[in-house]
Amino acid sequence: MTGVCGCCGALRPRYKRLVDNIFPEDPEDGLVKANMEKLTFYALSAPEKLDRIGAYLSERLSRDVARHRYGYVCIAMEALDQLLMACHCQSINLFVESFLKMVRKLLEADKPNLQILGTNSFVKFANIEEDTPSYHRSYDFFVSRFSEMCHSSFEDPDIRTKIRMAGIKGLQGVVRKTVNDELQANIWDPQHMDKIVPSLLFNLQSGEGTESRSPSPLQASEKEKESPAELTERCFRELLGRAAYGNIKNAVTPVLMHLDNHSLWEGKTFAVRCFKIIMYSIQSQHSHLVIQQLLGHLDANSKSSATVRAGIVEVLLEAAAIASSGSVGPTVLEVFNTLLRHLRLSVDYELTGSYDCTNIGTKIIKEHEERQLQEAVIRTIGSFANTLPTYQRSEVMLFIMGKIPIPGMHFTLPSTGSGPEGHRMIQVMLLKSLRQVTCGFKTTNMLTALPNSFLDPLLSFALLEDAEIRLLVLEILVSLIDRHDNLPKFSTISIISDISVLKLKVDKCSRQDNLFMKKHAQHLYRHIYLCSKEHNTVQPHFEKLYSLLALISMELANEEVVVDLIRVALALQDLALSGEEALPVYNRCAVHALSSAYLNLISQLTTVPAFCQHVHEVIGMRQKEIPYLLPEDVFIENPTIPKTLEKLEGEVLFQQAKITEVLGGSGYNTERLATPYVPQFTDEDRLSKRKSVGETISLQVEVESRNSPEKEERTPAEEITFETLKNAIVDSVGVEEQEKERRRQVVEKFQKAPFEEIAAHCGARASMLQSKLNQIFEITIRPPPSPSGTITSSYGQTQSRSVPVYEMKFPDLCVY
């Protein structure tokens, strides 16, 4: 029998004998290297036998695993690894099937060491670039098994860490093997991403104490010391870095779901860290896709708690700061529309106290959480705006302005049953958003960047009685005008003896700036004046008014603007002296201080020595006699203001005649300087619904009308005598009375006359209009040109057919 067995052994196939020879009698001795070299040489010489070698090795490994002979299992896997690394031929596909079958057998085992062994072999295989494609290979099992290993809950913490790291490495290997192979099952499909991404995030969260790395993390010098969180982050970055345009959504959606399922938005830290990794890892041109998904997720959570929505908004804020200028993508206004809509929803929730939903209507809404959300949304709007070019930022400013409820006009963003308080809160929040957008806004052409459709509604808010809204409008105006970063130098009101220490940046006023001021200057002056006379105007308002006056002087001032600004400053002094407005004593002192500080600044900017001397003399007298009319004594924490303000006159006041005289000697328009400034009454006062505006504003004959082109082309005036003046006065009184009587009769007729009489009157006017139109159409009738043709009478004579011009038919070739 022994001889027969030996004979049969000699008849076994050579590849089996070579495979058997690599296994020593004692597995502790390890792989027989000499015999392994023979097996490798045989496999290279006869590649058609490679698949049989793999099948036989797989058979032996399965038998050894079942018999718990783990030493031989390790030897078999080492042999497989060496054959894989050595053999790159067309037959390797069949060998790979046997290899993957053995790796699967190890991963299914209960022993952690076998799982780790199988994972390490798979990772080595994943790093091999195959020459030929595979049409039938599947990695679904490996995705599921490696994801399961990432969530290992083994009792021993060291072994648990090793299993989790093996799972992460296995997922990394699957991604590397399949991401660029079009013949493989798409690894970016949701069924795979829903397993891979949560597994990575689970390990990333478990090591949250480790700080997120820079956009290009340094590789660890000793891979063995790498923690699961660090390995996970590296794997996650690699996965995202390989994502193409169409795969971004499938990669980001599981992240959003994981953060939802584990309530990780509220903490913000981990969510922000995840999206920092995402934004730094994906290609920059795909950033807007992530932004759009976050906005869509915010919409889906519109009725979640304020902390959840605030977490999503904070992530948006960080993502926008990281992303490039293309972060907003093609739908710029849609991004801002979404954020503004959630800002309005938050205001409604805060006022109504419910989410207007039956299933969570009992949830308690905390006002301070909604306020935190609102501030986060406003900061995010500013962050997005900073990534936009100037022309797009102008569009966003117009878009936001169109959303603000304007007094007396249609509410674009109606509040759901919140009443006037809701409208006011929406106005405040949207103006705060507008302030964030205008922060850092710089344009070379103010006229195109700030059209009437933007400035007119904005300035109308300066007439409201609400002090907070007026302050926001002033802050927005200051941000828009400050193009050379001079604003920080005027943050406080003070008397500066030498403005050269401020190192102001002053450029020559451009042609566009001149046109802008010619169009809008009177509106700006008027609102500065009206804001100063409000009873609830406090120190922050005066500081912004001073900044606004100073910035106009440096950014938009020509000779005419300088004259007007001086007139406004002197008008403010007259306002403080006048008792008609019944201003509080503090406000009167503050207006005096504002006027003196600005005149001190403008006198040094004009560089007219006599003007500077007059201003310094008045300020010096005030410092000696009445210091409470200077900013240093008014705009402090506890100002020493008298109970009543005595009548001021003489050397403590700026004299308009003196200033006109000294500036006239330097070429300034003395006629304009000598005319006191009085604000004009416009329709904005009606829109603002203020009771006091119409009562306190006097009509002013527009000074600029003298210089307007229309007035320059007048016909020569007729000779005026005493008789013509007398007749004009008598006639004007009679004409005025007749006009009043005629208007009264018209109003009375339409109020009391029956409907039929009014309809007949209107019908008569309509018929008169129709008759006039018929006359015009008859004039346009001409004999038709050829080829419109002629008609022949019954007597054989040709007659021209008259048709209206608008009914003529022209050949196609004659029509352009």
Tab-separated table of C-alpha atoms in Angstrom, residues 2 22 25 30 126 129 230 279 311 337 349 352 373 455 480 510 571-572 670 673 679-680 711 764 788 797 809:
chain	number	residue	atom	x	y	z
A	2	THR	CA	2.887	2.311	0.813
A	22	ILE	CA	5.876	25.654	0.321
A	25	GLU	CA	5.955	20.427	8.610
A	30	GLY	CA	7.094	29.910	8.170
A	126	ALA	CA	-6.008	47.065	-4.005
A	129	GLU	CA	-2.857	48.181	-11.071
A	230	GLU	CA	-6.441	60.300	11.852
A	279	MET	CA	-14.670	71.777	1.452
A	311	GLY	CA	-26.000	74.482	13.445
A	337	ASN	CA	-33.443	84.196	-0.993
A	349	TYR	CA	-41.528	81.658	15.191
A	352	THR	CA	-45.997	83.473	17.406
A	373	LEU	CA	-30.161	81.739	14.797
A	455	LEU	CA	-31.100	104.570	-2.369
A	480	LEU	CA	-21.157	102.262	1.069
A	510	SER	CA	-14.168	111.433	-10.266
A	571	ALA	CA	-28.039	124.790	9.604
A	572	LEU	CA	-27.439	122.233	12.370
A	670	THR	CA	-20.504	133.266	-1.952
A	673	LEU	CA	-22.794	130.101	0.974
A	679	PRO	CA	-34.483	120.804	3.862
A	680	GLN	CA	-37.047	120.145	1.161
A	711	LYS	CA	-33.775	127.550	-16.693
A	764	ALA	CA	-68.697	112.510	-24.463
A	788	SER	CA	-50.917	97.011	-54.000
A	797	GLN	CA	-61.517	102.792	-66.401
A	809	LYS	CA	-49.920	94.515	-47.845
